[in-house]
PDB file of C-alpha atoms in Angstrom:
ATOM      1  CA  MET A1088      34.209 131.824  90.470  1.00 67.00           C
ATOM      2  CA  LEU A1089      32.235 128.714  91.435  1.00 75.00           C
ATOM      3  CA  THR A1090      31.747 126.119  88.703  1.00 84.00           C
ATOM      4  CA  THR A1091      28.997 123.514  88.992  1.00 85.00           C
ATOM      5  CA  LEU A1092      28.762 120.425  86.814  1.00 87.00           C
ATOM      6  CA  ARG A1093      26.113 117.898  85.946  1.00 93.00           C
ATOM      7  CA  PRO A1094      28.419 115.635  83.925  1.00 95.00           C
ATOM      8  CA  GLY A1095      27.450 115.431  80.281  1.00 96.00           C
ATOM      9  CA  VAL A1096      24.421 117.687  80.772  1.00 98.00           C
ATOM     10  CA  PHE A1097      25.461 121.190  81.811  1.00 98.00           C
ATOM     11  CA  VAL A1098      28.171 123.368  83.262  1.00 98.00           C
ATOM     12  CA  ARG A1099      27.286 126.430  85.297  1.00 98.00           C
ATOM     13  CA  ARG A1100      29.610 129.244  86.275  1.00 98.00           C
ATOM     14  CA  ASP A1101      28.341 131.521  88.990  1.00 97.00           C
ATOM     15  CA  PRO A1102      28.972 135.280  89.099  1.00 97.00           C
ATOM     16  CA  GLU A1103      32.217 136.755  90.307  1.00 96.00           C
ATOM     17  CA  GLY A1104      31.496 139.239  93.065  1.00 91.00           C
ATOM     18  CA  ALA A1105      27.981 140.610  93.496  1.00 93.00           C
ATOM     19  CA  ALA A1106      25.435 138.621  91.512  1.00 97.00           C
ATOM     20  CA  ALA A1107      23.213 140.402  89.017  1.00 98.00           C
ATOM     21  CA  PRO A1108      19.835 138.945  87.966  1.00 98.00           C
ATOM     22  CA  VAL A1109      21.324 138.139  84.560  1.00 98.00           C
ATOM     23  CA  ILE A1110      21.653 134.638  83.098  1.00 98.00           C
ATOM     24  CA  PHE A1111      23.356 133.760  79.811  1.00 98.00           C
ATOM     25  CA  ASP A1112      22.451 130.311  78.488  1.00 98.00           C
ATOM     26  CA  ILE A1113      24.386 128.581  75.699  1.00 98.00           C
ATOM     27  CA  PRO A1114      22.137 125.674  74.654  1.00 98.00           C
ATOM     28  CA  ARG A1115      23.433 124.546  71.250  1.00 98.00           C
ATOM     29  CA  SER A1116      27.228 124.481  71.502  1.00 98.00           C
ATOM     30  CA  GLY A1117      27.873 121.264  73.441  1.00 97.00           C
ATOM     31  CA  ALA A1118      30.176 118.592  72.041  1.00 95.00           C
ATOM     32  CA  GLU A1119      30.146 115.848  74.699  1.00 96.00           C
ATOM     33  CA  TYR A1120      28.551 112.999  72.770  1.00 96.00           C
ATOM     34  CA  PRO A1121      26.664 110.570  75.033  1.00 97.00           C
ATOM     35  CA  ARG A1122      27.860 106.960  74.862  1.00 95.00           C
ATOM     36  CA  ASP A1123      24.438 105.783  73.746  1.00 95.00           C
ATOM     37  CA  PHE A1124      24.398 108.098  70.716  1.00 96.00           C
ATOM     38  CA  ARG A1125      24.391 105.822  67.679  1.00 93.00           C
ATOM     39  CA  SER A1126      24.588 107.776  64.429  1.00 96.00           C
ATOM     40  CA  ILE A1127      25.631 106.870  60.911  1.00 97.00           C
ATOM     41  CA  ALA A1128      26.842 110.423  60.273  1.00 96.00           C
ATOM     42  CA  CYS A1129      30.539 111.232  60.295  1.00 94.00           C
ATOM     43  CA  LEU A1130      31.896 113.516  63.007  1.00 92.00           C
ATOM     44  CA  THR A1131      32.674 116.298  60.542  1.00 91.00           C
ATOM     45  CA  ASP A1132      29.013 116.503  59.526  1.00 92.00           C
ATOM     46  CA  LEU A1133      27.813 116.218  63.118  1.00 92.00           C
ATOM     47  CA  GLN A1134      30.055 119.106  64.128  1.00 90.00           C
ATOM     48  CA  ARG A1135      28.464 121.355  61.517  1.00 89.00           C
ATOM     49  CA  SER A1136      25.243 121.251  63.522  1.00 88.00           C
ATOM     50  CA  ILE A1137      26.985 122.698  66.559  1.00 92.00           C
ATOM     51  CA  SER A1138      27.286 126.421  67.231  1.00 95.00           C
ATOM     52  CA  MET A1139      30.994 126.065  67.880  1.00 96.00           C
ATOM     53  CA  TYR A1140      32.900 128.324  70.284  1.00 98.00           C
ATOM     54  CA  VAL A1141      29.857 130.315  71.417  1.00 98.00           C
ATOM     55  CA  GLU A1142      30.555 129.248  75.004  1.00 98.00           C
ATOM     56  CA  GLU A1143      34.063 130.700  74.657  1.00 98.00           C
ATOM     57  CA  CYS A1144      32.749 133.976  73.308  1.00 98.00           C
ATOM     58  CA  TYR A1145      30.594 134.417  76.428  1.00 98.00           C
ATOM     59  CA  ALA A1146      33.081 132.857  78.860  1.00 98.00           C
ATOM     60  CA  ASP A1147      33.789 136.069  80.782  1.00 98.00           C
ATOM     61  CA  VAL A1148      30.220 137.194  81.507  1.00 98.00           C
ATOM     62  CA  PRO A1149      30.560 136.060  85.178  1.00 98.00           C
ATOM     63  CA  LYS A1150      33.046 138.929  85.582  1.00 98.00           C
ATOM     64  CA  ALA A1151      30.070 141.267  85.078  1.00 98.00           C
ATOM     65  CA  GLY A1152      28.029 139.486  87.742  1.00 98.00           C
ATOM     66  CA  ALA A1153      26.093 137.264  85.322  1.00 98.00           C
ATOM     67  CA  THR A1154      25.534 133.515  85.489  1.00 98.00           C
ATOM     68  CA  TRP A1155      26.828 131.375  82.586  1.00 98.00           C
ATOM     69  CA  LEU A1156      24.978 128.135  81.768  1.00 98.00           C
ATOM     70  CA  TYR A1157      26.221 125.783  79.062  1.00 98.00           C
ATOM     71  CA  ALA A1158      24.575 122.625  77.698  1.00 98.00           C
ATOM     72  CA  SER A1159      27.351 120.033  77.370  1.00 98.00           C
ATOM     73  CA  PHE A1160      25.511 117.625  75.063  1.00 98.00           C
ATOM     74  CA  PRO A1161      25.296 118.259  71.306  1.00 97.00           C
ATOM     75  CA  ASN A1162      22.082 119.563  69.810  1.00 97.00           C
ATOM     76  CA  ALA A1163      22.374 116.780  67.213  1.00 96.00           C
ATOM     77  CA  TYR A1164      21.477 114.403  70.076  1.00 98.00           C
ATOM     78  CA  ILE A1165      18.569 116.464  71.401  1.00 98.00           C
ATOM     79  CA  ASP A1166      18.005 120.160  70.748  1.00 98.00           C
ATOM     80  CA  PRO A1167      17.240 122.352  73.787  1.00 98.00           C
ATOM     81  CA  ASN A1168      15.956 125.060  71.453  1.00 98.00           C
ATOM     82  CA  ARG A1169      12.977 122.959  70.321  1.00 98.00           C
ATOM     83  CA  HIS A1170       9.679 122.185  72.029  1.00 98.00           C
ATOM     84  CA  ALA A1171       9.608 118.896  73.951  1.00 98.00           C
ATOM     85  CA  LEU A1172       6.865 117.552  71.662  1.00 98.00           C
ATOM     86  CA  ASP A1173       8.405 118.744  68.393  1.00 98.00           C
ATOM     87  CA  ILE A1174       8.947 115.145  67.246  1.00 97.00           C
ATOM     88  CA  ASP A1175       8.162 113.419  63.964  1.00 96.00           C
ATOM     89  CA  PRO A1176       5.941 110.411  64.816  1.00 96.00           C
ATOM     90  CA  ALA A1177       7.243 108.664  61.694  1.00 95.00           C
ATOM     91  CA  ALA A1178      10.742 108.681  63.235  1.00 96.00           C
ATOM     92  CA  LEU A1179       9.647 106.550  66.199  1.00 98.00           C
ATOM     93  CA  ASP A1180       9.298 102.777  66.432  1.00 97.00           C
ATOM     94  CA  GLY A1181       6.046 103.092  68.378  1.00 97.00           C
ATOM     95  CA  GLU A1182       3.329 105.503  69.457  1.00 96.00           C
ATOM     96  CA  TRP A1183       4.281 108.350  71.801  1.00 97.00           C
ATOM     97  CA  PRO A1184       2.030 108.428  74.899  1.00 95.00           C
ATOM     98  CA  GLU A1185       0.822 111.973  74.236  1.00 95.00           C
ATOM     99  CA  ALA A1186      -0.046 113.983  71.166  1.00 97.00           C
ATOM    100  CA  LEU A1187       3.061 115.203  69.365  1.00 97.00           C
ATOM    101  CA  LYS A1188       3.396 118.707  67.926  1.00 96.00           C
ATOM    102  CA  PRO A1189       5.754 118.485  64.958  1.00 96.00           C
ATOM    103  CA  SER A1190       6.685 121.881  63.545  1.00 95.00           C
ATOM    104  CA  PRO A1191       8.025 122.915  60.140  1.00 94.00           C
ATOM    105  CA  LYS A1192      11.489 122.423  61.669  1.00 93.00           C
ATOM    106  CA  THR A1193      10.639 118.769  62.203  1.00 94.00           C
ATOM    107  CA  SER A1194       9.544 118.470  58.579  1.00 92.00           C
ATOM    108  CA  ALA A1195      13.009 119.737  57.636  1.00 92.00           C
ATOM    109  CA  GLY A1196      14.621 117.123  59.869  1.00 94.00           C
ATOM    110  CA  ILE A1197      15.740 119.540  62.585  1.00 95.00           C
ATOM    111  CA  GLY A1198      13.133 119.178  65.315  1.00 97.00           C
ATOM    112  CA  LEU A1199      13.695 118.159  68.927  1.00 98.00           C
ATOM    113  CA  ILE A1200      15.512 115.013  67.798  1.00 97.00           C
ATOM    114  CA  PRO A1201      17.300 116.026  64.600  1.00 97.00           C
ATOM    115  CA  MET A1202      17.203 113.458  61.807  1.00 97.00           C
ATOM    116  CA  VAL A1203      19.715 115.207  59.536  1.00 96.00           C
ATOM    117  CA  CYS A1204      22.912 117.157  60.035  1.00 92.00           C
ATOM    118  CA  ALA A1205      25.048 119.389  57.806  1.00 85.00           C
ATOM    119  CA  GLY A1206      21.837 120.276  55.989  1.00 84.00           C
ATOM    120  CA  THR A1207      21.027 116.924  54.386  1.00 89.00           C
ATOM    121  CA  LYS A1208      23.145 114.135  55.890  1.00 94.00           C
ATOM    122  CA  PRO A1209      21.013 111.475  57.642  1.00 96.00           C
ATOM    123  CA  LEU A1210      21.764 110.820  61.287  1.00 97.00           C
ATOM    124  CA  TYR A1211      20.175 107.365  61.527  1.00 97.00           C
ATOM    125  CA  ASP A1212      19.509 104.362  59.322  1.00 96.00           C
ATOM    126  CA  GLY A1213      16.275 103.424  61.080  1.00 95.00           C
ATOM    127  CA  LYS A1214      13.658 104.556  63.558  1.00 97.00           C
ATOM    128  CA  LEU A1215      14.359 105.639  67.124  1.00 97.00           C
ATOM    129  CA  SER A1216      13.058 103.643  70.054  1.00 97.00           C
ATOM    130  CA  LEU A1217      10.634 105.306  72.435  1.00 98.00           C
ATOM    131  CA  ALA A1218      12.977 104.463  75.326  1.00 98.00           C
ATOM    132  CA  ASP A1219      15.864 106.221  73.584  1.00 98.00           C
ATOM    133  CA  VAL A1220      13.883 109.427  73.052  1.00 98.00           C
ATOM    134  CA  ARG A1221      12.516 109.275  76.602  1.00 98.00           C
ATOM    135  CA  ASN A1222      16.072 108.964  77.945  1.00 98.00           C
ATOM    136  CA  ARG A1223      17.202 112.004  75.978  1.00 98.00           C
ATOM    137  CA  LEU A1224      14.312 114.050  77.321  1.00 98.00           C
ATOM    138  CA  ASP A1225      14.524 112.907  80.948  1.00 98.00           C
ATOM    139  CA  ASN A1226      18.293 112.948  81.366  1.00 98.00           C
ATOM    140  CA  TYR A1227      19.430 115.814  79.138  1.00 98.00           C
ATOM    141  CA  TYR A1228      16.742 118.174  77.839  1.00 98.00           C
ATOM    142  CA  LEU A1229      14.582 118.458  80.970  1.00 98.00           C
ATOM    143  CA  PRO A1230      17.475 118.803  83.465  1.00 98.00           C
ATOM    144  CA  TYR A1231      18.985 121.588  81.363  1.00 98.00           C
ATOM    145  CA  HIS A1232      15.731 123.513  81.105  1.00 98.00           C
ATOM    146  CA  GLY A1233      15.052 122.784  84.764  1.00 98.00           C
ATOM    147  CA  GLU A1234      18.331 124.384  85.791  1.00 98.00           C
ATOM    148  CA  LEU A1235      17.687 127.408  83.594  1.00 98.00           C
ATOM    149  CA  ALA A1236      14.189 127.817  85.048  1.00 98.00           C
ATOM    150  CA  ARG A1237      15.568 127.482  88.580  1.00 98.00           C
ATOM    151  CA  LEU A1238      18.179 130.181  87.981  1.00 98.00           C
ATOM    152  CA  LEU A1239      15.650 132.585  86.488  1.00 98.00           C
ATOM    153  CA  GLN A1240      13.118 132.013  89.242  1.00 98.00           C
ATOM    154  CA  ALA A1241      15.741 132.490  91.963  1.00 98.00           C
ATOM    155  CA  ALA A1242      16.936 135.738  90.373  1.00 98.00           C
ATOM    156  CA  ARG A1243      13.401 137.045  90.033  1.00 98.00           C
ATOM    157  CA  GLU A1244      12.547 136.192  93.632  1.00 98.00           C
ATOM    158  CA  LYS A1245      15.679 137.908  94.943  1.00 97.00           C
ATOM    159  CA  HIS A1246      15.735 140.962  92.674  1.00 97.00           C
ATOM    160  CA  GLY A1247      12.159 141.245  91.455  1.00 97.00           C
ATOM    161  CA  VAL A1248      13.298 140.711  87.872  1.00 98.00           C
ATOM    162  CA  ALA A1249      15.458 138.350  85.803  1.00 98.00           C
ATOM    163  CA  TYR A1250      17.149 138.969  82.458  1.00 98.00           C
ATOM    164  CA  HIS A1251      17.853 135.951  80.274  1.00 98.00           C
ATOM    165  CA  LEU A1252      20.105 136.067  77.204  1.00 98.00           C
ATOM    166  CA  SER A1253      20.004 132.894  75.099  1.00 98.00           C
ATOM    167  CA  CYS A1254      23.204 132.704  73.064  1.00 98.00           C
ATOM    168  CA  HIS A1255      23.401 131.244  69.550  1.00 98.00           C
ATOM    169  CA  SER A1256      25.339 131.586  66.310  1.00 97.00           C
ATOM    170  CA  MET A1257      24.323 131.688  62.667  1.00 95.00           C
ATOM    171  CA  PRO A1258      26.178 131.138  59.382  1.00 94.00           C
ATOM    172  CA  ALA A1259      27.391 134.355  57.794  1.00 93.00           C
ATOM    173  CA  ILE A1260      25.384 133.541  54.672  1.00 90.00           C
ATOM    174  CA  ALA A1261      22.064 131.730  54.919  1.00 78.00           C
ATOM    175  CA  ALA A1262      21.958 128.395  53.079  1.00 74.00           C
ATOM    176  CA  THR A1263      18.198 127.913  53.260  1.00 69.00           C
ATOM    177  CA  GLY A1264      15.050 129.771  54.286  1.00 67.00           C
ATOM    178  CA  PRO A1265      13.648 133.144  53.292  1.00 71.00           C
ATOM    179  CA  ASP A1266      17.079 134.795  53.497  1.00 72.00           C
ATOM    180  CA  ALA A1267      18.918 132.103  51.521  1.00 74.00           C
ATOM    181  CA  GLY A1268      22.063 133.426  49.876  1.00 77.00           C
ATOM    182  CA  GLN A1269      21.964 136.695  51.784  1.00 83.00           C
ATOM    183  CA  GLN A1270      24.738 138.108  53.942  1.00 90.00           C
ATOM    184  CA  ARG A1271      23.469 138.218  57.500  1.00 95.00           C
ATOM    185  CA  SER A1272      23.889 140.973  60.058  1.00 97.00           C
ATOM    186  CA  ASP A1273      26.546 140.708  62.785  1.00 98.00           C
ATOM    187  CA  PHE A1274      23.952 140.181  65.504  1.00 98.00           C
ATOM    188  CA  ASP A1275      20.235 139.463  65.261  1.00 98.00           C
ATOM    189  CA  LEU A1276      18.185 139.969  68.420  1.00 98.00           C
ATOM    190  CA  GLY A1277      15.061 137.830  68.709  1.00 98.00           C
ATOM    191  CA  ASP A1278      12.264 138.526  71.174  1.00 98.00           C
ATOM    192  CA  ARG A1279       9.585 136.666  69.199  1.00 98.00           C
ATOM    193  CA  ASN A1280       8.341 139.974  67.871  1.00 98.00           C
ATOM    194  CA  GLY A1281       8.123 141.719  71.215  1.00 97.00           C
ATOM    195  CA  THR A1282       6.581 138.923  73.302  1.00 98.00           C
ATOM    196  CA  THR A1283       9.435 137.497  75.413  1.00 98.00           C
ATOM    197  CA  CYS A1284      11.041 140.574  76.942  1.00 98.00           C
ATOM    198  CA  ALA A1285      10.605 144.275  77.539  1.00 98.00           C
ATOM    199  CA  PRO A1286      11.863 146.485  74.679  1.00 98.00           C
ATOM    200  CA  GLU A1287      14.278 148.185  77.068  1.00 98.00           C
ATOM    201  CA  LEU A1288      16.359 144.990  77.297  1.00 98.00           C
ATOM    202  CA  VAL A1289      16.607 144.764  73.515  1.00 98.00           C
ATOM    203  CA  GLU A1290      17.633 148.418  73.381  1.00 98.00           C
ATOM    204  CA  VAL A1291      20.419 147.982  75.937  1.00 98.00           C
ATOM    205  CA  VAL A1292      21.912 145.015  74.066  1.00 98.00           C
ATOM    206  CA  GLU A1293      21.478 146.664  70.665  1.00 98.00           C
ATOM    207  CA  LYS A1294      23.015 149.967  71.757  1.00 98.00           C
ATOM    208  CA  THR A1295      26.018 148.266  73.336  1.00 98.00           C
ATOM    209  CA  LEU A1296      26.753 146.105  70.297  1.00 98.00           C
ATOM    210  CA  ALA A1297      26.182 148.947  67.860  1.00 98.00           C
ATOM    211  CA  GLY A1298      28.628 151.018  69.905  1.00 98.00           C
ATOM    212  CA  PHE A1299      31.362 148.573  68.897  1.00 98.00           C
ATOM    213  CA  GLY A1300      30.477 149.039  65.237  1.00 98.00           C
ATOM    214  CA  TYR A1301      28.418 145.901  64.716  1.00 98.00           C
ATOM    215  CA  LYS A1302      25.418 145.766  62.428  1.00 98.00           C
ATOM    216  CA  VAL A1303      22.496 144.741  64.641  1.00 98.00           C
ATOM    217  CA  THR A1304      19.032 143.654  63.483  1.00 98.00           C
ATOM    218  CA  ARG A1305      15.883 142.605  65.311  1.00 98.00           C
ATOM    219  CA  ASN A1306      13.766 139.525  64.543  1.00 97.00           C
ATOM    220  CA  THR A1307      15.193 139.476  61.035  1.00 95.00           C
ATOM    221  CA  HIS A1308      16.946 136.152  60.612  1.00 94.00           C
ATOM    222  CA  PHE A1309      15.562 134.413  63.729  1.00 94.00           C
ATOM    223  CA  ILE A1310      12.765 135.602  66.001  1.00 97.00           C
ATOM    224  CA  GLY A1311      13.798 133.335  68.882  1.00 97.00           C
ATOM    225  CA  ALA A1312      12.870 129.721  69.518  1.00 98.00           C
ATOM    226  CA  GLU A1313      12.120 127.451  72.472  1.00 98.00           C
ATOM    227  CA  CYS A1314      14.610 128.739  75.039  1.00 98.00           C
ATOM    228  CA  VAL A1315      13.103 132.225  75.006  1.00 98.00           C
ATOM    229  CA  ARG A1316       9.567 131.045  74.243  1.00 98.00           C
ATOM    230  CA  GLN A1317       9.517 128.677  77.193  1.00 98.00           C
ATOM    231  CA  HIS A1318      11.206 130.898  79.765  1.00 98.00           C
ATOM    232  CA  GLY A1319      10.305 134.435  78.729  1.00 98.00           C
ATOM    233  CA  ASN A1320       7.508 135.874  80.847  1.00 98.00           C
ATOM    234  CA  PRO A1321       7.732 139.679  80.869  1.00 98.00           C
ATOM    235  CA  ALA A1322       4.516 140.066  82.856  1.00 98.00           C
ATOM    236  CA  GLY A1323       6.008 137.770  85.498  1.00 98.00           C
ATOM    237  CA  GLY A1324       9.311 139.618  85.622  1.00 98.00           C
ATOM    238  CA  ILE A1325      11.400 137.255  83.459  1.00 98.00           C
ATOM    239  CA  HIS A1326      12.718 138.776  80.243  1.00 98.00           C
ATOM    240  CA  SER A1327      14.242 136.482  77.606  1.00 98.00           C
ATOM    241  CA  LEU A1328      16.149 137.599  74.509  1.00 99.00           C
ATOM    242  CA  GLN A1329      17.791 135.392  71.885  1.00 98.00           C
ATOM    243  CA  ILE A1330      21.128 136.628  70.536  1.00 98.00           C
ATOM    244  CA  GLU A1331      22.221 135.227  67.182  1.00 98.00           C
ATOM    245  CA  MET A1332      25.848 135.999  66.397  1.00 98.00           C
ATOM    246  CA  ASN A1333      27.373 135.844  62.925  1.00 98.00           C
ATOM    247  CA  ARG A1334      29.988 133.061  62.917  1.00 97.00           C
ATOM    248  CA  GLY A1335      32.191 135.040  60.574  1.00 97.00           C
ATOM    249  CA  LEU A1336      32.978 137.393  63.447  1.00 98.00           C
ATOM    250  CA  TYR A1337      34.893 134.862  65.511  1.00 98.00           C
ATOM    251  CA  MET A1338      35.631 131.702  63.492  1.00 98.00           C
ATOM    252  CA  ASP A1339      36.615 130.306  60.117  1.00 96.00           C
ATOM    253  CA  GLU A1340      33.387 128.629  59.002  1.00 93.00           C
ATOM    254  CA  THR A1341      35.085 126.450  56.398  1.00 92.00           C
ATOM    255  CA  ALA A1342      37.901 125.161  58.597  1.00 93.00           C
ATOM    256  CA  ARG A1343      35.725 125.215  61.737  1.00 93.00           C
ATOM    257  CA  THR A1344      38.543 126.850  63.674  1.00 96.00           C
ATOM    258  CA  ARG A1345      38.717 129.852  65.988  1.00 98.00           C
ATOM    259  CA  GLY A1346      39.247 133.179  64.274  1.00 98.00           C
ATOM    260  CA  PRO A1347      41.749 135.888  65.257  1.00 98.00           C
ATOM    261  CA  LYS A1348      39.007 138.170  66.598  1.00 98.00           C
ATOM    262  CA  LEU A1349      37.438 135.704  69.031  1.00 98.00           C
ATOM    263  CA  GLY A1350      39.120 137.403  71.991  1.00 98.00           C
ATOM    264  CA  GLN A1351      37.867 140.813  70.894  1.00 98.00           C
ATOM    265  CA  VAL A1352      34.330 139.477  70.465  1.00 98.00           C
ATOM    266  CA  ARG A1353      34.553 137.953  73.957  1.00 98.00           C
ATOM    267  CA  ASP A1354      35.496 141.329  75.422  1.00 98.00           C
ATOM    268  CA  HIS A1355      32.588 142.996  73.629  1.00 98.00           C
ATOM    269  CA  LEU A1356      30.112 140.402  74.878  1.00 99.00           C
ATOM    270  CA  THR A1357      31.419 140.828  78.411  1.00 98.00           C
ATOM    271  CA  ALA A1358      30.633 144.521  77.974  1.00 98.00           C
ATOM    272  CA  VAL A1359      27.099 143.532  76.927  1.00 99.00           C
ATOM    273  CA  ALA A1360      26.774 141.536  80.147  1.00 98.00           C
ATOM    274  CA  GLN A1361      27.983 144.538  82.145  1.00 98.00           C
ATOM    275  CA  ALA A1362      25.495 146.816  80.390  1.00 98.00           C
ATOM    276  CA  VAL A1363      22.611 144.461  81.174  1.00 98.00           C
ATOM    277  CA  ALA A1364      23.796 144.125  84.794  1.00 98.00           C
ATOM    278  CA  ASP A1365      23.955 147.934  85.105  1.00 98.00           C
ATOM    279  CA  PHE A1366      20.504 148.200  83.572  1.00 98.00           C
ATOM    280  CA  ALA A1367      19.182 145.669  86.100  1.00 97.00           C
ATOM    281  CA  ALA A1368      20.737 147.634  88.957  1.00 96.00           C
ATOM    282  CA  GLN A1369      18.794 150.729  87.935  1.00 92.00           C
ATOM    283  CA  GLY A1370      15.629 148.942  88.998  1.00 75.00           C
TER     284      GLY A1370
END
């Protein structure tokens, strides 16, 4: 298996054997903190923003012929699952050269450049310089999305179609939002309410996971954010699906340690990759 690195930005593992037009991206699990990251938050709080161990859960998908792409940098530094203009102008020490598009996530402090971690802990004690934000975009966010776009385009050109699974994790019990206090499903599949992929892809993933006894929902806890919004283009042959996995399945959320079933979850997710690869081979 060939491994390709862009130090501090991404790691890519290419398929073992025949390549399928299937790409798994893990955008919010990185823990390589850039040297220029200056935060007042403690590491324990910073780590709570990271979807820990997701990259390990999907580590064997290349065995099914899929490509594995992992963002090395932490989403507390810059979040690949947010729009490039989802920035709070009040957080900057000057005026951004184009119109910003802050979302409700930005209002909550978790936009492109998060301002809080662990729910409420501030990340900075002042405003961010324009040069700092520009560096994060140009040298981390854009190269990661550029590599993902390149992989999807190459797969589509070779096979006529590309299947993109964006891999995330969610707390077992929601702390905030419309489902606050509720026990979440094991897996929630987000296709932005049917706009980022064909329903057949959702059905393949759902059927495979349900076959292992998992409770699977669709667009219930998360409909899918920037990674699938930006890259999903069903009419153009690129199908993007966000997979949110309940952290209670594979880790101890309190201790932030690996759980005893992580290996089993990894095997099940490798089976998902094989099912999607088989589905792609059917044309």
